[in-house]
Coordinates of C-alpha atoms in Angstrom, one line a residue:
M1 CA 42.5 116.0 131.7
K2 CA 45.2 113.6 132.6
N3 CA 45.1 112.1 129.1
T4 CA 45.4 115.5 127.6
Q5 CA 48.4 116.3 129.7
L6 CA 50.0 113.0 128.8
F7 CA 49.3 113.6 125.1
M8 CA 50.9 117.0 125.2
T9 CA 53.9 115.6 127.1
L10 CA 54.4 113.0 124.4
I11 CA 54.1 115.6 121.7
C12 CA 56.7 117.8 123.4
A13 CA 59.1 114.9 123.9
A14 CA 58.7 114.0 120.2
C15 CA 59.4 117.6 119.2
T16 CA 62.4 117.7 121.4
G17 CA 63.7 114.5 119.8
I18 CA 63.3 116.0 116.4
M19 CA 65.2 119.1 117.5
L20 CA 68.0 117.0 118.9
H21 CA 68.4 115.0 115.8
A22 CA 67.7 117.8 113.3
Q23 CA 70.4 118.2 110.7
P24 CA 72.6 121.2 111.6
S25 CA 73.2 123.8 108.9
F26 CA 76.1 126.0 107.8
R27 CA 76.0 129.7 107.2
T28 CA 78.4 132.5 106.3
D29 CA 79.3 135.1 108.9
E30 CA 80.5 138.7 108.5
R31 CA 83.1 138.4 111.3
F32 CA 85.0 135.6 109.6
E33 CA 85.0 137.2 106.2
L34 CA 86.2 140.5 107.7
S35 CA 89.0 138.9 109.7
G36 CA 89.9 136.5 106.9
I37 CA 90.1 139.3 104.3
A38 CA 92.3 141.3 106.6
A39 CA 94.6 138.4 107.0
Y40 CA 94.6 137.9 103.2
L41 CA 95.6 141.6 102.7
A42 CA 98.4 141.1 105.3
G43 CA 99.8 138.3 103.3
Y44 CA 98.8 135.3 105.4
P45 CA 99.3 132.3 103.1
E46 CA 96.5 130.2 104.8
Y47 CA 94.0 133.0 104.0
S48 CA 95.2 133.5 100.5
M49 CA 93.6 130.5 98.8
C50 CA 90.1 131.7 98.0
Q51 CA 88.6 129.3 95.4
V52 CA 85.8 131.6 94.2
S53 CA 87.4 133.7 91.4
S54 CA 84.8 136.4 91.3
Y55 CA 85.0 136.9 95.1
R56 CA 88.8 137.0 95.1
D57 CA 88.8 139.5 92.3
A58 CA 86.3 141.7 94.1
V59 CA 88.4 141.6 97.3
D60 CA 91.5 142.7 95.3
S61 CA 89.5 145.4 93.6
C62 CA 87.7 146.8 96.6
F63 CA 90.6 146.7 99.1
R64 CA 93.6 147.3 96.8
D65 CA 94.3 150.7 98.5
C66 CA 94.1 149.2 102.0
T67 CA 97.3 147.2 102.2
D68 CA 98.9 150.1 104.2
H69 CA 96.0 150.4 106.6
D70 CA 97.1 150.4 110.3
L71 CA 95.2 147.1 110.8
I72 CA 97.0 145.4 108.0
K73 CA 100.4 146.7 109.1
F74 CA 99.7 145.5 112.6
M75 CA 98.7 142.1 111.5
R76 CA 101.9 141.7 109.5
Q77 CA 103.8 142.6 112.7
L78 CA 101.8 140.1 114.7
R79 CA 102.6 137.4 112.2
E80 CA 106.3 138.1 112.4
T81 CA 106.6 138.6 116.2
R82 CA 103.9 136.4 117.7
G83 CA 103.0 133.8 115.0
T84 CA 99.4 135.0 115.0
G85 CA 97.9 133.2 112.1
F86 CA 95.8 130.1 111.3
D87 CA 93.2 129.5 114.0
A88 CA 94.3 132.5 116.1
V89 CA 92.5 134.8 113.6
T90 CA 89.4 132.6 113.5
T91 CA 89.2 132.2 117.3
A92 CA 89.5 136.0 117.7
A93 CA 86.7 136.5 115.2
S94 CA 84.4 134.2 117.2
M95 CA 84.6 136.5 120.1
L96 CA 83.4 139.6 118.2
V97 CA 80.1 141.2 117.4
I98 CA 79.3 143.5 114.5
E99 CA 76.4 145.8 115.4
N100 CA 75.4 149.3 114.2
G101 CA 78.3 149.5 111.8
S102 CA 81.0 148.8 114.4
V103 CA 83.1 145.9 115.5
G104 CA 83.3 145.1 119.2
L105 CA 83.9 142.4 121.8
S106 CA 80.9 140.1 122.6
P107 CA 79.7 140.5 126.1
L108 CA 79.8 136.7 126.4
A109 CA 83.5 136.5 125.6
D110 CA 86.1 135.8 128.3
T111 CA 89.4 137.4 127.1
S112 CA 91.3 136.0 130.1
M113 CA 90.6 132.5 128.8
L114 CA 91.8 133.5 125.4
Y115 CA 95.2 134.6 126.7
K116 CA 95.4 131.4 128.8
A117 CA 94.5 129.1 125.9
D118 CA 96.5 130.9 123.2
P119 CA 99.6 132.8 124.3
R120 CA 99.9 134.3 120.8
W121 CA 97.4 136.8 122.2
S122 CA 97.8 139.2 125.1
A123 CA 95.5 141.8 126.7
E124 CA 97.4 144.7 125.0
V125 CA 97.7 143.0 121.6
F126 CA 94.1 141.8 121.5
S127 CA 92.7 145.1 122.5
K128 CA 94.6 146.9 119.8
Y129 CA 93.6 144.3 117.2
V130 CA 89.9 144.7 117.9
S131 CA 90.2 148.5 117.9
L132 CA 92.0 148.5 114.5
L133 CA 89.6 145.9 113.1
D134 CA 86.7 148.2 114.0
R135 CA 88.4 151.2 112.3
F136 CA 89.2 149.1 109.2
Y137 CA 85.5 148.0 109.1
R138 CA 84.3 151.6 109.1
D139 CA 87.1 153.1 106.9
T140 CA 86.4 150.5 104.1
D141 CA 82.6 150.4 104.5
F142 CA 83.0 146.6 104.8
G143 CA 79.4 146.2 105.7
S144 CA 78.4 147.2 102.2
F145 CA 80.9 144.9 100.6
Y146 CA 79.6 142.0 102.7
S147 CA 76.0 142.8 101.8
S148 CA 76.7 142.9 98.1
F149 CA 77.5 139.2 98.1
T150 CA 74.3 138.0 99.8
D151 CA 73.3 135.9 96.8
L152 CA 76.7 134.3 96.4
Y153 CA 76.8 133.4 100.1
A154 CA 73.4 131.9 99.9
A155 CA 74.4 129.7 97.0
G156 CA 77.4 128.4 98.9
E157 CA 75.3 127.7 102.0
E158 CA 72.7 125.9 100.0
L159 CA 75.4 123.7 98.2
V160 CA 77.1 122.7 101.5
N161 CA 73.9 122.0 103.4
A162 CA 72.4 120.0 100.5
N163 CA 75.5 117.7 100.3
I164 CA 76.8 117.4 103.9
R165 CA 74.9 115.1 106.3
I166 CA 76.0 114.6 109.9
D167 CA 75.0 111.7 112.1
T168 CA 74.6 113.7 115.3
A169 CA 73.6 110.7 117.4
W170 CA 77.0 109.0 116.7
F171 CA 78.8 111.4 119.0
R172 CA 76.9 110.4 122.1
S173 CA 77.4 106.7 121.2
F174 CA 81.1 107.0 120.8
Y175 CA 82.1 109.8 123.2
G176 CA 79.3 109.5 125.7
R177 CA 78.4 113.2 125.3
G178 CA 75.6 114.7 123.2
F179 CA 76.3 116.6 120.0
G180 CA 74.7 119.8 121.3
H181 CA 74.2 122.8 119.1
P182 CA 77.5 123.8 117.5
E183 CA 77.9 127.0 115.5
L184 CA 78.7 125.9 111.9
Y185 CA 80.2 128.4 109.5
V186 CA 81.4 128.4 105.9
S187 CA 83.9 131.1 104.9
F188 CA 84.6 132.1 101.3
I189 CA 87.9 133.7 101.9
N190 CA 89.4 130.7 103.6
G191 CA 89.6 128.5 100.6
P192 CA 90.5 125.0 101.8
S193 CA 91.5 126.1 105.3
N194 CA 89.4 124.9 108.2
Y195 CA 89.4 125.6 111.9
A196 CA 87.8 124.1 115.0
L197 CA 86.3 126.4 117.6
P198 CA 86.4 124.1 120.6
D199 CA 84.8 124.9 123.9
R200 CA 87.7 126.4 125.9
G201 CA 85.7 128.9 127.9
I202 CA 86.6 131.7 125.5
I203 CA 83.1 132.0 124.2
P204 CA 80.1 129.7 125.1
G205 CA 79.6 126.7 123.0
Y206 CA 81.7 125.2 120.2
G207 CA 81.8 125.2 116.4
I208 CA 83.8 125.0 113.3
V209 CA 84.7 127.3 110.3
V210 CA 85.2 125.4 107.0
G211 CA 86.5 127.1 103.9
M212 CA 84.5 127.0 100.7
P213 CA 86.6 124.5 98.7
L214 CA 85.3 125.2 95.2
D215 CA 84.0 128.0 93.0
V216 CA 80.3 127.8 93.4
E217 CA 79.8 129.7 90.2
D218 CA 81.7 127.1 88.1
R219 CA 79.1 124.4 87.2
S220 CA 81.8 121.8 86.4
Q221 CA 83.4 122.2 89.8
V222 CA 79.9 122.0 91.5
L223 CA 79.3 118.7 89.6
I224 CA 82.6 117.2 90.7
F225 CA 81.9 118.3 94.3
E226 CA 78.4 116.7 94.3
Q227 CA 79.7 113.5 92.7
A228 CA 82.9 112.9 94.6
K229 CA 84.6 115.8 96.4
K230 CA 81.8 116.3 98.9
S231 CA 83.3 113.4 100.8
D232 CA 86.5 115.5 101.3
M233 CA 84.5 118.3 102.9
S234 CA 82.4 115.8 105.0
F235 CA 85.7 114.2 106.2
T236 CA 87.0 117.6 107.3
I237 CA 83.8 118.6 109.0
I238 CA 83.6 115.4 111.0
H239 CA 87.3 115.8 111.9
E240 CA 86.8 119.3 113.2
L241 CA 83.6 118.4 115.1
C242 CA 85.4 115.5 116.8
H243 CA 88.0 117.9 118.2
N244 CA 85.4 119.3 120.7
F245 CA 85.1 115.8 122.1
T246 CA 88.6 114.3 121.6
N247 CA 90.6 117.2 123.0
P248 CA 89.1 117.2 126.5
D249 CA 89.4 113.4 126.6
Y250 CA 93.1 113.6 125.7
Y251 CA 94.0 116.5 128.0
G252 CA 92.2 114.6 130.9
C253 CA 95.0 112.0 130.7
R254 CA 97.7 114.0 128.9
E255 CA 100.5 112.8 131.2
D256 CA 99.9 109.2 130.0
F257 CA 100.9 110.2 126.5
S258 CA 103.4 113.0 127.1
K259 CA 106.7 111.1 127.3
S260 CA 105.8 108.9 124.3
S261 CA 104.9 112.0 122.3
L262 CA 108.1 113.8 123.1
R263 CA 110.1 110.7 122.2
L264 CA 108.3 110.3 118.9
F265 CA 108.4 114.0 118.1
K266 CA 112.2 114.0 118.3
K267 CA 112.4 111.7 115.2
K268 CA 113.4 113.9 112.3
Y269 CA 110.9 112.5 109.8
V270 CA 108.0 112.9 112.3
R271 CA 109.0 116.4 113.4
E272 CA 109.3 117.6 109.8
K273 CA 106.0 116.1 108.8
M274 CA 104.3 117.7 111.8
H275 CA 105.7 121.1 111.2
A276 CA 104.6 120.9 107.6
A277 CA 101.1 120.2 108.8
A278 CA 101.3 123.1 111.3
Y279 CA 101.4 120.8 114.3
G280 CA 104.1 122.5 116.3
D281 CA 104.5 120.5 119.4
P282 CA 104.2 116.9 120.8
D283 CA 100.8 117.5 122.5
I284 CA 99.3 118.9 119.3
M285 CA 100.6 115.9 117.4
A286 CA 99.1 113.4 119.8
V287 CA 95.7 115.0 120.0
E288 CA 95.6 115.3 116.2
W289 CA 96.5 111.7 115.8
L290 CA 93.7 110.6 118.2
N291 CA 91.3 112.9 116.5
S292 CA 92.1 111.5 113.1
L293 CA 91.6 108.0 114.6
C294 CA 88.1 109.1 115.9
T295 CA 87.2 110.5 112.6
A296 CA 88.1 107.2 110.9
M297 CA 85.9 105.5 113.5
Y298 CA 82.9 107.7 112.5
Y299 CA 83.3 106.3 109.0
R300 CA 84.0 102.8 110.2
D301 CA 80.7 102.9 112.1
H302 CA 78.9 104.0 109.0
G303 CA 80.4 101.2 106.8
L304 CA 82.5 103.6 104.8
L305 CA 86.0 103.1 106.0
R306 CA 86.9 100.0 104.1
P307 CA 87.2 100.4 100.3
D308 CA 85.8 96.9 99.8
S309 CA 82.5 97.8 101.5
G310 CA 80.7 98.2 98.2
E311 CA 79.9 101.9 98.8
K312 CA 81.3 104.3 96.3
E313 CA 82.0 106.9 99.0
S314 CA 84.2 104.4 100.8
W315 CA 86.8 104.6 98.0
R316 CA 87.2 108.3 98.7
I317 CA 87.1 108.0 102.5
S318 CA 89.8 105.3 102.6
W319 CA 91.9 107.4 100.2
L320 CA 91.6 110.4 102.6
V321 CA 92.7 108.2 105.5
S322 CA 95.7 106.8 103.6
N323 CA 96.8 109.9 101.6
K324 CA 95.7 112.8 103.7
E325 CA 96.2 111.5 107.2
M326 CA 99.0 108.9 106.9
I327 CA 101.1 110.2 104.0
R328 CA 100.7 113.9 103.9
K329 CA 100.2 114.6 107.6
G330 CA 102.7 111.9 108.6
F331 CA 100.6 109.8 110.9
F332 CA 102.1 106.6 109.6
W333 CA 100.9 104.7 112.6
L334 CA 97.3 105.5 112.1
G335 CA 96.6 102.2 110.2
S336 CA 97.9 100.2 113.2
S337 CA 95.8 102.2 115.7
I338 CA 92.7 101.7 113.5
R339 CA 93.2 98.0 113.8
L340 CA 93.7 98.3 117.6
M341 CA 90.3 99.9 117.9
E342 CA 88.7 96.6 117.0
D343 CA 89.5 95.7 120.7
F344 CA 87.4 98.7 121.7
Y345 CA 84.4 97.5 119.7
A346 CA 84.8 93.9 120.8
D347 CA 84.2 94.8 124.5
R348 CA 82.0 97.8 124.8
E349 CA 81.0 96.7 128.3
R350 CA 84.5 97.2 129.4
Y351 CA 85.0 100.3 127.1
P352 CA 81.6 102.1 127.0
Y353 CA 83.2 105.2 125.4
F354 CA 86.4 106.3 123.7
R355 CA 87.9 107.8 126.9
D356 CA 87.7 104.4 128.5
F357 CA 90.0 103.0 125.8
L358 CA 92.6 105.7 126.2
P359 CA 94.8 103.6 128.5
E360 CA 95.2 100.9 125.8
L361 CA 96.0 103.6 123.2
S362 CA 98.5 105.1 125.6
E363 CA 100.3 101.7 126.0
Y364 CA 100.2 101.2 122.2
Y365 CA 101.7 104.8 121.7
G366 CA 104.5 104.1 124.2
N367 CA 105.5 100.9 122.3
L368 CA 105.3 102.8 119.0
S369 CA 107.6 105.5 120.3
R370 CA 110.1 102.9 121.4
H371 CA 109.9 100.8 118.3
Y372 CA 109.6 103.6 115.7
R373 CA 111.5 101.8 112.9
K374 CA 109.3 98.6 113.2
E375 CA 106.2 100.7 112.6
A376 CA 107.8 102.6 109.8
R377 CA 108.6 99.3 108.0
R378 CA 105.0 98.3 108.4
F379 CA 103.9 101.6 106.9
I380 CA 106.1 101.1 103.9
S381 CA 104.5 97.7 103.4
Y382 CA 101.2 99.4 102.8
F383 CA 102.5 100.7 99.5
P384 CA 102.0 98.4 96.5
E385 CA 104.8 97.2 94.3
I386 CA 104.9 95.6 90.9
I387 CA 106.2 92.1 91.6
S388 CA 106.4 90.9 88.0
S389 CA 105.7 92.0 84.4
E390 CA 105.5 89.6 81.5
V391 CA 105.4 90.4 77.8
D392 CA 104.1 87.8 75.4
S393 CA 105.2 89.0 72.0
L394 CA 105.6 85.7 70.1
S395 CA 104.9 86.0 66.4
D396 CA 102.3 83.2 66.3
R397 CA 99.8 85.2 68.3
D398 CA 97.2 87.7 67.0
S399 CA 97.7 90.0 70.0
L400 CA 100.6 91.1 72.2
F401 CA 99.9 90.8 75.9
I402 CA 101.6 92.6 78.8
R403 CA 100.7 91.3 82.2
V404 CA 101.6 93.3 85.3
T405 CA 101.2 91.7 88.7
F406 CA 100.8 93.9 91.9
S407 CA 101.6 93.0 95.5
H408 CA 98.3 94.4 96.7
P409 CA 94.7 94.5 95.5
M410 CA 94.4 97.6 93.4
R411 CA 91.8 100.2 92.6
T412 CA 90.7 98.7 89.3
Y413 CA 88.8 101.7 88.0
Q414 CA 91.9 103.9 87.5
H415 CA 94.8 103.0 85.3
G416 CA 96.8 104.2 82.3
T417 CA 100.4 104.4 80.9
L418 CA 103.0 106.9 80.3
R419 CA 105.9 107.3 77.8
H420 CA 109.2 105.6 78.5
P421 CA 112.0 108.1 79.2
D422 CA 114.3 106.4 76.7
E423 CA 113.5 108.2 73.5
R424 CA 115.3 105.5 71.4
L425 CA 112.4 103.2 72.2
A426 CA 109.2 103.2 70.0
V427 CA 106.1 104.4 71.8
L428 CA 103.5 101.8 72.6
Q429 CA 100.2 103.7 72.1
T430 CA 97.5 102.4 74.4
D431 CA 93.9 103.4 74.9
S432 CA 92.9 102.6 78.5
R433 CA 89.3 102.2 77.5
K434 CA 89.9 99.3 75.1
D435 CA 93.5 98.2 75.3
A436 CA 93.9 97.7 79.0
R437 CA 92.0 96.4 82.0
F438 CA 92.4 94.7 85.4
T439 CA 91.5 91.0 85.0
D440 CA 91.5 90.8 88.8
P441 CA 92.5 93.3 91.5
E442 CA 96.1 92.3 91.4
T443 CA 96.6 91.7 87.6
Y444 CA 96.7 94.4 84.9
V445 CA 96.7 93.4 81.3
I446 CA 97.5 95.5 78.2
S447 CA 96.7 94.0 74.8
K448 CA 97.6 95.2 71.3
S449 CA 96.9 93.7 68.0
V450 CA 100.2 92.6 66.4
N451 CA 99.1 94.3 63.2
E452 CA 99.6 97.7 64.9
L453 CA 103.2 96.9 65.8
E454 CA 106.4 96.5 63.8
R455 CA 108.5 93.4 64.1
G456 CA 112.1 93.8 65.2
V457 CA 111.4 97.1 66.9
R458 CA 112.0 97.8 70.6
Y459 CA 109.0 99.4 72.4
G460 CA 108.7 101.0 75.8
L461 CA 106.0 102.2 78.2
G462 CA 105.7 103.2 81.8
I463 CA 103.2 102.4 84.6
P464 CA 102.7 105.7 86.4
S465 CA 102.9 105.8 90.2
Y466 CA 100.4 108.6 90.5
V467 CA 97.7 106.7 88.8
F468 CA 97.9 103.2 90.3
Q469 CA 96.8 102.9 93.9
S470 CA 96.0 100.0 96.2
E471 CA 92.4 99.5 97.3
W472 CA 93.3 101.6 100.4
G473 CA 94.6 104.4 98.3
F474 CA 98.4 103.9 98.7
P475 CA 100.2 104.7 95.4
L476 CA 103.1 103.0 93.8
L477 CA 106.3 104.6 95.2
E478 CA 107.8 105.1 91.8
N479 CA 107.1 104.7 88.1
Y480 CA 107.7 101.3 86.6
M481 CA 109.2 101.0 83.2
I482 CA 108.7 98.2 80.7
E483 CA 110.6 97.6 77.5
F484 CA 110.5 94.7 75.0
K485 CA 111.3 93.8 71.4
M486 CA 108.5 92.7 69.0
Y487 CA 109.4 89.4 67.4

């Protein structure tokens, strides 16, 4: 009997382990499509980037007469007077239930926590919003619209779940807290916009809403997604999931970062970049930087952060860190903080989890805010330059050679040329497949048979900045022009 009980206990433990490490899956949800489409009709730009053409056309067709509905007019007013857009719409949707043809508030939702966490909402505003959303749902027969796209939603869910894998065990090893059971949603109306649903006491649990970033009915887009762009979506998902862990760690020691954040946020370049990324205050900037750092560590721990790791996916991940996080978002200090994290990994006995390393990150952040220009110069040094170009056009050679030398190791799989802006120069026609190649990561060589060129003629060509990137994904800052005379 005891052996039987022990056997059953082991079986239950094994099953529990399987459940804990089971791959989470994404699904569509009527609440997010409803609220997102309402925001789209109200003219919210962040909800106006649907990538699925047939779905967008159907929304325009089915709801073209609803732009003057009381809900839509109210949402326009909220946008203008309270700034209620972006994640405010998604957070509100997570608090709702749709049952028996009506929209209402979930019995598990705590509206007082909503008003505390997000002052864009108030009791009066939120109550009216839910009431009008319910009326819009019934007036437009939204349930039938949603049901008519069951097959499309299923195709999107299948595509995402087949291509996105999440190492749930990593979160405990890095943060010291288990992954849990987040609610994972994919929204068709969102396009590339994504929002975290952190555990703030508003509704039990946590989750994320990611936008469908491609047209699932376009086979060419699906192939590109499966071969390369799935890394972009994976990066976004890990970033949003990390927020549920990074945010409480940051706000537990917010005062250690606040003065440095305020000092850094006052810098014109930083402030403009943060506003462009919808990071409206110093606290948001600080927690977003830390969360981007943690996201990078997820890929570092999976051998995918460095572009020289040998993994094809690492080229895309390193580009996302350099281009998306450092250049576009403006976290120009992210590279230095990534290097600082090696101290964290070198002494895990002293720093068991990320929160234990926050004092060192706070000290680094303070130095950064006081020596802003020094870090900015370091950031500029990440961008490659052409340090020399040599044209060998002597008449006793069978071929002409142009050698371009870069200051950094480059991504050798992408290259090309462009036309010189001086129209008086003859165009040097080059085929990147046979006329040009990298002989090593820092040397690019273009060769042409002299029989294809005219002696005594001046030629010109350009090295395009948008094509040539360092191994880490930093581009040339400007196009580089070459001109020469064929002797």
